[in-house]
mmCIF file of C-alpha atoms and ligand atoms in Angstrom:
data_model
loop_
_atom_site.group_PDB
_atom_site.id
_atom_site.type_symbol
_atom_site.label_atom_id
_atom_site.label_comp_id
_atom_site.label_asym_id
_atom_site.label_seq_id
_atom_site.Cartn_x
_atom_site.Cartn_y
_atom_site.Cartn_z
ATOM 1 C CA UNK A 127 -2.276 -8.193 -7.523
ATOM 2 C CA UNK A 128 -5.533 -10.183 -8.953
ATOM 3 C CA UNK A 129 -9.028 -8.878 -8.591
ATOM 4 C CA UNK A 130 -11.997 -11.278 -9.204
ATOM 5 C CA UNK A 131 -14.396 -8.786 -9.985
ATOM 6 C CA UNK A 132 -12.547 -8.292 -13.236
ATOM 7 C CA UNK A 133 -11.068 -11.866 -13.739
ATOM 8 C CA UNK A 134 -11.019 -14.984 -12.274
ATOM 9 C CA UNK A 135 -7.982 -16.258 -11.169
ATOM 10 C CA UNK A 136 -6.504 -19.809 -12.390
ATOM 11 C CA UNK A 137 -4.396 -20.996 -9.604
ATOM 12 C CA UNK A 138 -2.953 -23.534 -11.982
ATOM 13 C CA UNK A 139 -1.107 -20.419 -13.831
ATOM 14 C CA UNK A 140 0.095 -18.780 -10.913
ATOM 15 C CA UNK A 141 3.034 -19.292 -8.723
ATOM 16 C CA UNK A 142 3.482 -17.505 -5.367
ATOM 17 C CA UNK A 143 5.256 -17.985 -2.132
ATOM 18 C CA UNK A 144 2.709 -16.185 0.028
ATOM 19 C CA UNK A 145 -0.810 -15.521 -1.270
ATOM 20 C CA UNK A 146 -2.945 -13.050 0.933
ATOM 21 C CA UNK A 147 -6.707 -13.018 -0.049
ATOM 22 C CA UNK A 148 -9.444 -10.500 0.910
ATOM 23 C CA UNK A 149 -12.964 -11.265 0.666
ATOM 24 C CA UNK A 150 -16.424 -10.484 2.426
ATOM 25 C CA UNK A 151 -19.099 -13.012 3.047
ATOM 26 C CA UNK A 152 -20.542 -13.810 -0.164
ATOM 27 C CA UNK A 153 -17.407 -14.728 -1.566
ATOM 28 C CA UNK A 154 -16.272 -16.788 1.202
ATOM 29 C CA UNK A 155 -16.702 -20.203 -0.746
ATOM 30 C CA UNK A 156 -14.517 -18.897 -3.668
ATOM 31 C CA UNK A 157 -12.011 -17.895 -1.220
ATOM 32 C CA UNK A 158 -11.859 -20.642 0.234
ATOM 33 C CA UNK A 159 -11.308 -22.644 -2.825
ATOM 34 C CA UNK A 160 -8.428 -20.515 -3.924
ATOM 35 C CA UNK A 161 -6.858 -20.937 -0.390
ATOM 36 C CA UNK A 162 -7.009 -24.795 -0.866
ATOM 37 C CA UNK A 163 -5.560 -24.608 -4.488
ATOM 38 C CA UNK A 164 -2.928 -22.413 -3.424
ATOM 39 C CA UNK A 165 -1.922 -24.373 -0.563
ATOM 40 C CA UNK A 166 -1.889 -27.376 -2.361
ATOM 41 C CA UNK A 167 1.049 -25.833 -4.321
ATOM 42 C CA UNK A 168 2.859 -24.955 -1.354
ATOM 43 C CA UNK A 169 1.974 -21.076 -1.176
ATOM 44 C CA UNK A 170 1.736 -19.896 2.480
ATOM 45 C CA UNK A 171 -1.980 -18.390 2.596
ATOM 46 C CA UNK A 172 -3.134 -15.772 4.584
ATOM 47 C CA UNK A 173 -6.747 -14.245 4.704
ATOM 48 C CA UNK A 174 -7.767 -11.024 5.659
ATOM 49 C CA UNK A 175 -10.738 -8.896 4.852
ATOM 50 C CA UNK A 176 -14.563 -8.579 6.333
ATOM 51 C CA UNK A 177 -15.424 -12.023 6.532
ATOM 52 C CA UNK A 178 -12.137 -13.358 8.114
ATOM 53 C CA UNK A 179 -12.558 -10.265 10.944
ATOM 54 C CA UNK A 180 -15.730 -11.589 12.202
ATOM 55 C CA UNK A 181 -15.284 -15.171 11.253
ATOM 56 C CA UNK A 182 -11.786 -15.851 12.145
ATOM 57 C CA UNK A 183 -11.959 -19.277 13.543
ATOM 58 C CA UNK A 184 -13.664 -20.679 10.478
ATOM 59 C CA UNK A 185 -11.057 -18.914 8.254
ATOM 60 C CA UNK A 186 -8.099 -20.248 10.211
ATOM 61 C CA UNK A 187 -9.387 -23.666 8.702
ATOM 62 C CA UNK A 188 -8.074 -22.314 5.263
ATOM 63 C CA UNK A 189 -5.070 -20.476 6.155
ATOM 64 C CA UNK A 190 -1.695 -20.374 7.554
ATOM 65 C CA UNK A 191 -2.534 -16.803 9.112
ATOM 66 C CA UNK A 192 -5.516 -14.876 9.632
ATOM 67 C CA UNK A 193 -5.511 -11.179 9.616
ATOM 68 C CA UNK A 194 -8.116 -9.304 11.248
ATOM 69 C CA UNK A 195 -9.292 -5.565 11.144
ATOM 70 C CA UNK A 196 -7.136 -3.143 9.131
ATOM 71 C CA UNK A 197 -4.207 -4.538 7.329
ATOM 72 C CA UNK A 198 -1.562 -1.761 7.240
ATOM 73 C CA UNK A 199 -0.497 -1.802 10.717
ATOM 74 C CA UNK A 200 0.580 -5.632 10.665
ATOM 75 C CA UNK A 201 1.907 -5.683 6.821
ATOM 76 C CA UNK A 202 5.430 -5.352 7.192
ATOM 77 C CA UNK A 203 5.379 -7.762 10.370
ATOM 78 C CA UNK A 204 3.156 -10.211 8.194
ATOM 79 C CA UNK A 205 6.017 -10.155 5.173
ATOM 80 C CA UNK A 206 8.780 -10.148 7.252
ATOM 81 C CA UNK A 207 7.401 -13.670 8.920
ATOM 82 C CA UNK A 208 6.447 -14.906 5.520
ATOM 83 C CA UNK A 209 9.857 -14.673 3.996
ATOM 84 C CA UNK A 210 11.103 -16.057 7.289
ATOM 85 C CA UNK A 211 8.338 -19.090 6.571
ATOM 86 C CA UNK A 212 7.210 -18.540 10.027
ATOM 87 C CA UNK A 213 3.676 -17.046 10.078
ATOM 88 C CA UNK A 214 2.078 -16.535 13.135
ATOM 89 C CA UNK A 215 -1.752 -18.038 13.228
ATOM 90 C CA UNK A 216 -3.385 -14.251 13.853
ATOM 91 C CA UNK A 217 -2.219 -10.823 12.888
ATOM 92 C CA UNK A 218 -4.658 -8.218 14.432
ATOM 93 C CA UNK A 219 -4.800 -5.054 12.816
ATOM 94 C CA UNK A 220 -5.496 -1.712 14.420
ATOM 95 C CA UNK A 221 -6.903 1.382 12.913
ATOM 96 C CA UNK A 222 -4.258 2.912 10.308
ATOM 97 C CA UNK A 223 -2.721 6.273 10.527
ATOM 98 C CA UNK A 224 -5.008 7.895 7.565
ATOM 99 C CA UNK A 225 -1.979 10.318 6.860
ATOM 100 C CA UNK A 226 0.043 7.591 6.102
ATOM 101 C CA UNK A 227 -1.788 5.233 3.453
ATOM 102 C CA UNK A 228 -0.330 4.638 -0.162
ATOM 103 C CA UNK A 229 -2.645 5.516 -3.234
ATOM 104 C CA UNK A 230 -4.040 2.273 -4.600
ATOM 105 C CA UNK A 231 -1.226 0.869 -6.864
ATOM 106 C CA UNK A 232 -1.815 2.259 -10.265
ATOM 107 C CA UNK A 233 1.237 0.067 -11.463
ATOM 108 C CA UNK A 234 -0.674 -3.362 -10.847
ATOM 109 C CA UNK A 235 -4.053 -2.439 -11.571
ATOM 110 C CA UNK A 236 -5.347 0.325 -14.063
ATOM 111 C CA UNK A 237 -7.964 2.705 -14.556
ATOM 112 C CA UNK A 238 -8.809 1.086 -18.008
ATOM 113 C CA UNK A 239 -9.413 -2.396 -16.173
ATOM 114 C CA UNK A 240 -12.306 -0.607 -14.178
ATOM 115 C CA UNK A 241 -13.907 0.986 -16.998
ATOM 116 C CA UNK A 242 -11.699 4.370 -16.545
ATOM 117 C CA UNK A 243 -13.184 4.746 -13.483
ATOM 118 C CA UNK A 244 -10.705 5.307 -10.490
ATOM 119 C CA UNK A 245 -11.271 4.966 -6.699
ATOM 120 C CA UNK A 246 -9.756 7.617 -4.361
ATOM 121 C CA UNK A 247 -9.940 6.714 -0.569
ATOM 122 C CA UNK A 248 -11.343 9.657 1.354
ATOM 123 C CA UNK A 249 -12.108 8.216 4.545
ATOM 124 C CA UNK A 250 -12.879 4.885 6.588
ATOM 125 C CA UNK A 251 -15.775 4.307 9.138
ATOM 126 C CA UNK A 252 -19.047 5.641 9.901
ATOM 127 C CA UNK A 253 -20.744 7.162 12.869
ATOM 128 C CA UNK A 254 -23.829 5.301 12.512
ATOM 129 C CA UNK A 255 -24.629 1.827 13.319
ATOM 130 C CA UNK A 256 -27.199 0.260 10.975
ATOM 131 C CA UNK A 257 -28.203 -3.174 12.138
ATOM 132 C CA UNK A 258 -27.145 -5.037 8.882
ATOM 133 C CA UNK A 259 -23.773 -2.840 8.311
ATOM 134 C CA UNK A 260 -20.229 -3.937 9.321
ATOM 135 C CA UNK A 261 -18.441 -0.854 8.758
ATOM 136 C CA UNK A 262 -18.860 0.338 12.157
ATOM 137 C CA UNK A 263 -17.559 -2.923 13.656
ATOM 138 C CA UNK A 264 -14.595 -3.209 10.981
ATOM 139 C CA UNK A 265 -13.420 0.449 10.640
ATOM 140 C CA UNK A 266 -14.972 2.218 13.582
ATOM 141 C CA UNK A 267 -15.863 5.986 13.886
ATOM 142 C CA UNK A 268 -15.003 7.866 10.727
ATOM 143 C CA UNK A 269 -11.363 8.998 10.327
ATOM 144 C CA UNK A 270 -10.393 10.871 7.057
ATOM 145 C CA UNK A 271 -7.192 11.268 4.908
ATOM 146 C CA UNK A 272 -5.460 14.626 4.703
ATOM 147 C CA UNK A 273 -7.149 16.646 1.530
ATOM 148 C CA UNK A 274 -3.578 17.356 0.010
ATOM 149 C CA UNK A 275 -3.096 13.630 -0.374
ATOM 150 C CA UNK A 276 -6.434 13.238 -1.958
ATOM 151 C CA UNK A 277 -5.920 15.935 -4.390
ATOM 152 C CA UNK A 278 -2.049 14.751 -5.206
ATOM 153 C CA UNK A 279 -3.670 11.319 -5.850
ATOM 154 C CA UNK A 280 -6.213 12.602 -8.261
ATOM 155 C CA UNK A 281 -4.069 14.796 -9.989
ATOM 156 C CA UNK A 282 -1.824 12.059 -10.873
ATOM 157 C CA UNK A 283 -4.592 9.888 -12.493
ATOM 158 C CA UNK A 284 -5.212 9.230 -16.149
ATOM 159 C CA UNK A 285 -9.202 9.521 -16.003
ATOM 160 C CA UNK A 286 -11.567 12.130 -14.860
ATOM 161 C CA UNK A 287 -14.211 9.896 -13.235
ATOM 162 C CA UNK A 288 -13.445 9.290 -9.521
ATOM 163 C CA UNK A 289 -15.059 7.572 -6.995
ATOM 164 C CA UNK A 290 -14.538 9.286 -3.847
ATOM 165 C CA UNK A 291 -14.303 6.521 -1.608
ATOM 166 C CA UNK A 292 -16.023 6.922 1.617
ATOM 167 C CA UNK A 293 -18.809 4.968 3.902
ATOM 168 C CA UNK A 294 -20.343 8.375 4.410
ATOM 169 C CA UNK A 295 -18.652 10.958 2.495
ATOM 170 C CA UNK A 296 -20.171 14.342 4.023
ATOM 171 C CA UNK A 297 -20.383 13.240 7.592
ATOM 172 C CA UNK A 298 -17.982 15.976 8.838
ATOM 173 C CA UNK A 299 -19.543 18.813 7.131
ATOM 174 C CA UNK A 300 -16.601 21.247 7.430
ATOM 175 C CA UNK A 301 -14.185 18.470 6.123
ATOM 176 C CA UNK A 302 -16.382 17.844 3.206
ATOM 177 C CA UNK A 303 -16.403 21.614 2.171
ATOM 178 C CA UNK A 304 -12.973 21.857 2.305
ATOM 179 C CA UNK A 305 -12.357 18.858 0.024
ATOM 180 C CA UNK A 306 -15.084 20.095 -2.480
ATOM 181 C CA UNK A 307 -13.505 23.485 -2.603
ATOM 182 C CA UNK A 308 -10.124 21.753 -3.222
ATOM 183 C CA UNK A 309 -11.732 19.490 -6.059
ATOM 184 C CA UNK A 310 -13.180 22.310 -7.781
ATOM 185 C CA UNK A 311 -9.900 23.177 -10.064
ATOM 186 C CA UNK A 312 -9.269 19.706 -10.886
ATOM 187 C CA UNK A 313 -12.412 19.758 -13.154
ATOM 188 C CA UNK A 314 -13.449 16.135 -12.380
ATOM 189 C CA UNK A 315 -16.602 14.183 -12.299
ATOM 190 C CA UNK A 316 -17.044 12.085 -9.191
ATOM 191 C CA UNK A 317 -19.306 9.493 -7.356
ATOM 192 C CA UNK A 318 -19.624 9.202 -3.922
ATOM 193 C CA UNK A 319 -21.861 7.450 -1.105
ATOM 194 C CA UNK A 320 -23.437 9.418 1.861
ATOM 195 C CA UNK A 321 -26.707 9.954 3.206
ATOM 196 C CA UNK A 322 -29.921 11.874 2.426
ATOM 197 C CA UNK A 323 -28.789 14.620 4.959
ATOM 198 C CA UNK A 324 -26.761 16.188 2.069
ATOM 199 C CA UNK A 325 -30.238 16.948 0.469
ATOM 200 C CA UNK A 326 -31.060 19.550 3.533
ATOM 201 C CA UNK A 327 -28.022 21.373 3.089
ATOM 202 C CA UNK A 328 -27.850 23.694 0.223
ATOM 203 C CA UNK A 329 -24.411 25.060 0.798
ATOM 204 C CA UNK A 330 -23.198 21.533 0.920
ATOM 205 C CA UNK A 331 -25.113 20.350 -2.142
ATOM 206 C CA UNK A 332 -23.977 23.387 -4.042
ATOM 207 C CA UNK A 333 -20.124 22.733 -2.843
ATOM 208 C CA UNK A 334 -20.262 19.136 -4.098
ATOM 209 C CA UNK A 335 -21.895 19.867 -7.393
ATOM 210 C CA UNK A 336 -19.595 22.473 -8.364
ATOM 211 C CA UNK A 337 -16.767 20.271 -7.577
ATOM 212 C CA UNK A 338 -18.183 17.407 -10.147
ATOM 213 C CA UNK A 339 -20.592 15.621 -8.058
ATOM 214 C CA UNK A 340 -22.578 13.507 -10.898
ATOM 215 C CA UNK A 341 -23.892 10.426 -8.905
ATOM 216 C CA UNK A 342 -24.744 10.026 -5.276
ATOM 217 C CA UNK A 343 -25.423 6.522 -3.713
ATOM 218 C CA UNK A 344 -27.623 6.860 -0.862
ATOM 219 C CA UNK A 345 -28.891 4.424 1.590
ATOM 220 C CA UNK A 346 -32.680 4.749 1.569
ATOM 221 C CA UNK A 347 -33.639 1.089 1.541
ATOM 222 C CA UNK A 348 -37.096 0.989 2.216
ATOM 223 C CA UNK A 349 -40.428 3.055 2.509
ATOM 224 C CA UNK A 350 -41.066 1.386 5.889
ATOM 225 C CA UNK A 351 -40.794 3.913 8.785
ATOM 226 C CA UNK A 352 -40.822 1.262 11.310
ATOM 227 C CA UNK A 353 -38.131 -0.871 9.487
ATOM 228 C CA UNK A 354 -35.929 2.166 9.040
ATOM 229 C CA UNK A 355 -35.966 3.001 12.744
ATOM 230 C CA UNK A 356 -35.335 -0.497 13.774
ATOM 231 C CA UNK A 357 -32.353 -0.602 11.386
ATOM 232 C CA UNK A 358 -30.612 2.341 12.974
ATOM 233 C CA UNK A 359 -31.536 4.332 9.928
ATOM 234 C CA UNK A 360 -34.366 6.628 11.727
ATOM 235 C CA UNK A 361 -32.758 9.795 9.964
ATOM 236 C CA UNK A 362 -34.331 8.724 6.600
ATOM 237 C CA UNK A 363 -37.852 10.156 6.742
ATOM 238 C CA UNK A 364 -39.937 8.841 3.871
ATOM 239 C CA UNK A 365 -42.099 11.784 3.949
ATOM 240 C CA UNK A 366 -39.229 14.016 3.229
ATOM 241 C CA UNK A 367 -37.448 12.153 0.474
ATOM 242 C CA UNK A 368 -39.260 13.130 -2.532
ATOM 243 C CA UNK A 369 -38.405 16.935 -1.655
ATOM 244 C CA UNK A 370 -34.780 16.062 -0.485
ATOM 245 C CA UNK A 371 -34.352 13.850 -3.856
ATOM 246 C CA UNK A 372 -35.714 17.100 -5.919
ATOM 247 C CA UNK A 373 -32.942 19.112 -4.229
ATOM 248 C CA UNK A 374 -30.223 17.006 -5.259
ATOM 249 C CA UNK A 375 -31.590 16.594 -8.893
ATOM 250 C CA UNK A 376 -31.707 20.356 -8.938
ATOM 251 C CA UNK A 377 -27.853 20.180 -8.992
ATOM 252 C CA UNK A 378 -27.824 17.684 -11.677
ATOM 253 C CA UNK A 379 -26.955 14.796 -9.486
ATOM 254 C CA UNK A 380 -28.257 11.428 -10.061
ATOM 255 C CA UNK A 381 -29.532 9.512 -7.077
ATOM 256 C CA UNK A 382 -28.835 5.445 -6.925
ATOM 257 C CA UNK A 383 -30.333 3.289 -3.805
ATOM 258 C CA UNK A 384 -30.951 -0.071 -3.366
ATOM 259 C CA UNK A 385 -34.225 -1.525 -2.251
ATOM 260 C CA UNK A 386 -33.868 -3.660 0.626
ATOM 261 C CA UNK A 387 -36.357 -6.452 1.525
ATOM 262 C CA UNK A 388 -36.788 -8.931 4.156
ATOM 263 C CA UNK A 389 -36.979 -6.200 7.086
ATOM 264 C CA UNK A 390 -39.482 -7.820 9.955
ATOM 265 C CA UNK A 391 -41.956 -5.080 9.153
ATOM 266 C CA UNK A 392 -42.300 -6.198 5.590
ATOM 267 C CA UNK A 393 -45.477 -8.140 4.425
ATOM 268 C CA UNK A 394 -46.192 -9.408 0.649
ATOM 269 C CA UNK A 395 -47.101 -6.021 -0.277
ATOM 270 C CA UNK A 396 -43.831 -4.331 0.433
ATOM 271 C CA UNK A 397 -42.458 -5.273 -3.330
ATOM 272 C CA UNK A 398 -44.856 -3.257 -5.187
ATOM 273 C CA UNK A 399 -45.243 -0.591 -2.564
ATOM 274 C CA UNK A 400 -41.623 0.146 -2.788
ATOM 275 C CA UNK A 401 -41.502 0.140 -6.437
ATOM 276 C CA UNK A 402 -44.158 2.510 -6.700
ATOM 277 C CA UNK A 403 -42.692 4.686 -3.652
ATOM 278 C CA UNK A 404 -39.228 4.683 -5.300
ATOM 279 C CA UNK A 405 -40.415 6.007 -8.638
ATOM 280 C CA UNK A 406 -42.426 8.509 -7.028
ATOM 281 C CA UNK A 407 -39.744 10.297 -4.825
ATOM 282 C CA UNK A 408 -37.642 10.167 -7.952
ATOM 283 C CA UNK A 409 -34.700 7.468 -7.474
ATOM 284 C CA UNK A 410 -33.051 7.331 -10.857
ATOM 285 C CA UNK A 411 -31.408 3.961 -10.459
ATOM 286 C CA UNK A 412 -31.732 1.083 -7.788
ATOM 287 C CA UNK A 413 -31.698 -2.546 -7.489
ATOM 288 C CA UNK A 414 -33.517 -4.933 -5.200
ATOM 289 C CA UNK A 415 -31.718 -7.064 -2.769
ATOM 290 C CA UNK A 416 -32.956 -9.346 0.114
ATOM 291 C CA UNK A 417 -31.312 -8.036 3.433
ATOM 292 C CA UNK A 418 -27.891 -9.957 4.131
ATOM 293 C CA UNK A 419 -27.248 -11.363 7.470
ATOM 294 C CA UNK A 420 -23.238 -10.313 7.532
ATOM 295 C CA UNK A 421 -21.750 -12.442 10.225
ATOM 296 C CA UNK A 422 -20.687 -9.858 12.775
ATOM 297 C CA UNK A 423 -23.734 -7.523 12.157
ATOM 298 C CA UNK A 424 -26.469 -6.810 14.729
ATOM 299 C CA UNK A 425 -28.837 -8.216 12.164
ATOM 300 C CA UNK A 426 -26.956 -11.650 12.118
ATOM 301 C CA UNK A 427 -27.027 -11.990 16.046
ATOM 302 C CA UNK A 428 -30.630 -11.118 16.345
ATOM 303 C CA UNK A 429 -31.296 -13.996 13.664
ATOM 304 C CA UNK A 430 -29.130 -16.403 15.310
ATOM 305 C CA UNK A 431 -31.045 -15.699 18.715
ATOM 306 C CA UNK A 432 -34.249 -16.168 17.172
ATOM 307 C CA UNK A 433 -33.173 -19.302 15.764
ATOM 308 C CA UNK A 434 -34.057 -18.190 12.052
ATOM 309 C CA UNK A 435 -31.139 -18.674 10.260
ATOM 310 C CA UNK A 436 -31.678 -21.285 7.528
ATOM 311 C CA UNK A 437 -28.158 -21.377 5.865
ATOM 312 C CA UNK A 438 -24.417 -21.367 6.433
ATOM 313 C CA UNK A 439 -23.570 -21.716 2.783
ATOM 314 C CA UNK A 440 -21.934 -18.329 2.231
ATOM 315 C CA UNK A 441 -22.315 -18.290 -1.447
ATOM 316 C CA UNK A 442 -26.074 -17.782 -0.608
ATOM 317 C CA UNK A 443 -25.517 -14.697 1.283
ATOM 318 C CA UNK A 444 -25.686 -12.834 -1.768
ATOM 319 C CA UNK A 445 -28.953 -10.677 -1.539
ATOM 320 C CA UNK A 446 -30.679 -12.933 -3.842
ATOM 321 C CA UNK A 447 -31.485 -16.071 -1.552
ATOM 322 C CA UNK A 448 -33.469 -15.894 1.747
ATOM 323 C CA UNK A 449 -30.901 -17.290 4.077
ATOM 324 C CA UNK A 450 -33.255 -16.439 7.042
ATOM 325 C CA UNK A 451 -36.923 -17.004 7.953
ATOM 326 C CA UNK A 452 -38.905 -13.890 7.081
ATOM 327 C CA UNK A 453 -41.370 -12.826 9.700
ATOM 328 C CA UNK A 454 -44.378 -11.883 7.550
ATOM 329 C CA UNK A 455 -43.977 -13.842 4.607
ATOM 330 C CA UNK A 456 -42.371 -17.066 3.214
ATOM 331 C CA UNK A 457 -38.748 -17.340 1.779
ATOM 332 C CA UNK A 458 -40.474 -18.006 -1.756
ATOM 333 C CA UNK A 459 -42.314 -14.758 -1.482
ATOM 334 C CA UNK A 460 -39.151 -12.762 -0.408
ATOM 335 C CA UNK A 461 -36.976 -14.391 -3.103
ATOM 336 C CA UNK A 462 -39.834 -13.974 -5.792
ATOM 337 C CA UNK A 463 -40.594 -10.453 -4.337
ATOM 338 C CA UNK A 464 -37.421 -8.851 -5.526
ATOM 339 C CA UNK A 465 -38.310 -9.610 -9.224
ATOM 340 C CA UNK A 466 -41.822 -8.316 -9.049
ATOM 341 C CA UNK A 467 -40.410 -4.968 -7.459
ATOM 342 C CA UNK A 468 -38.117 -4.976 -10.782
ATOM 343 C CA UNK A 469 -41.246 -5.543 -12.959
ATOM 344 C CA UNK A 470 -42.793 -2.517 -11.348
ATOM 345 C CA UNK A 471 -40.245 -0.364 -11.010
ATOM 346 C CA UNK A 472 -38.753 -0.750 -14.576
ATOM 347 C CA UNK A 473 -42.232 -1.042 -15.930
ATOM 348 C CA UNK A 474 -42.567 0.534 -19.758
ATOM 349 C CA UNK A 475 -44.816 3.470 -18.327
ATOM 350 C CA UNK A 476 -42.895 4.018 -15.377
ATOM 351 C CA UNK A 477 -39.560 3.722 -17.261
ATOM 352 C CA UNK A 478 -40.683 6.331 -19.831
ATOM 353 C CA UNK A 479 -42.355 9.045 -17.441
ATOM 354 C CA UNK A 480 -38.997 8.809 -15.496
ATOM 355 C CA UNK A 481 -36.819 9.223 -18.456
ATOM 356 C CA UNK A 482 -38.775 12.048 -19.336
ATOM 357 C CA UNK A 483 -38.149 13.713 -15.911
ATOM 358 C CA UNK A 484 -34.371 12.737 -16.356
ATOM 359 C CA UNK A 485 -34.106 14.495 -19.442
ATOM 360 C CA UNK A 486 -35.239 17.763 -17.628
ATOM 361 C CA UNK A 487 -33.155 17.421 -14.635
ATOM 362 C CA UNK A 488 -29.960 15.956 -16.216
ATOM 363 C CA UNK A 489 -30.284 16.521 -20.194
ATOM 364 C CA UNK A 490 -30.373 14.004 -23.016
ATOM 365 C CA UNK A 491 -26.767 13.032 -23.179
ATOM 366 C CA UNK A 492 -26.733 11.956 -19.650
ATOM 367 C CA UNK A 493 -30.251 10.670 -19.121
ATOM 368 C CA UNK A 494 -28.816 8.214 -22.236
ATOM 369 C CA UNK A 495 -26.207 6.973 -19.881
ATOM 370 C CA UNK A 496 -28.664 5.977 -17.003
ATOM 371 C CA UNK A 497 -29.156 2.195 -17.273
HETATM 372 S S1 SF4 B 603 -25.044 4.774 7.255
HETATM 373 FE FE1 SF4 B 603 -24.100 3.685 5.923
HETATM 374 S S2 SF4 B 603 -22.081 3.001 6.447
HETATM 375 FE FE2 SF4 B 603 -22.894 4.181 7.952
HETATM 376 S S3 SF4 B 603 -23.759 2.516 9.501
HETATM 377 FE FE3 SF4 B 603 -25.211 2.942 8.069
HETATM 378 S S4 SF4 B 603 -25.419 1.609 6.401
HETATM 379 FE FE4 SF4 B 603 -23.129 1.326 7.329
#
C-alpha cells in the first residue's frame, strides 16, 4: 500500500499483478501517469475514488476497470475477477454497511508515517449540499459507525492524537454526545471537522472538550453573506461568528478554516476584507484557496453551462489556479489575491496580537505549536 501524500512511488521498483489507484481531481494527471506506467509493465489497472466516480468515461481510458462510489461492496468480486484476469470494465459501488468496515490497516501504514496522528473513521456523508462539495454526491446522507467499533479501534492505537474522520462530525447531536462520552476514558486528543453550529450548543461543546477536542476544522469559507447563501452555506452567519468562535476558544479548542476565493459575489476587495474579518472573528489557522470546480459538483455544472471553464488540465484544479473565468475580477487578480490575503492575515502586527490572544485562550505551550 502506497500513499503519495507521504512518499512518491517509483513504478520501476514495484511489481504488481493488480494496481488499484484512488485519487481526486487535482491528482488525476499523476494517477493516470502511474496507471500508464504500471500498465506497460503488465499490471491490471483499476481506478476508483472521487475523480473516477464523476469522470468514469475519461478514467476508463487509463484503466482496465473503473470502480465508482464506495468500494467495499464490490471489492471481493473485483479481487476474484483480477485473480482470473477477467476484470469487468465497471464496478458500481453502493453505500457500505458501516458496521462491517475494517480499521485502517496499521500493518501496512503506520501512525509514525503520519507524524503520530492517526485517523479513525466515524461517519460518511453529509446532510448539506454545498455547491462546491462532492461529499453528498459520492457518499449521500450521513451514515455512522457503531461507537464500540470506534472505541475499540482507538484503544488499539499507538498514539493519542486522533483525527475523528467525519465530513460533519456533530450532525447527529445524540450520536456525537454518546461518542464523546465514550471517548472520555481514553484520554486522547482529537481533531475533527464540523460546522459552526457546534458553537451554539454549550452541552455538545463541553462534551467535545471533555473528550479531548483540541482542534476543529470549520467551514466558514468567506465573509460574504450572499456567497455563503448561494453556495448552500446560509447557516453560516458572518455577524455571529465572532461570538461563536469565542465560545469554542473558551473550551481550549483551536479553530481552523480555509478562506475560499472566486465566488461570483467576490470583487478584488474581498482578499483584504477577508483577512481583516478572519482576524477579527478569531480564526487561529487558515490558508487561502481558489474555489475548485470539481467535476460532479453543482459549481462545475454552473460554470460549464455558463461557458466559463478555462482549463481541463486537472493539475491546475489545485486551489492555486483560476481554472474558470471569475465574474467580478480577472484570473490574474484572483490568483494574486490569495497571496495578498496571506500577507494581511499573517502581517507582523496581526500575528503578534493573535499570539497574545491565543496565549490567553490556550496557554503558551499550545500557542507555540500553532503555525
Ligand atoms: S457541510 Fe461540508 S461536507 Fe457537508 S456538503 Fe457542505 S462542504 Fe460538504
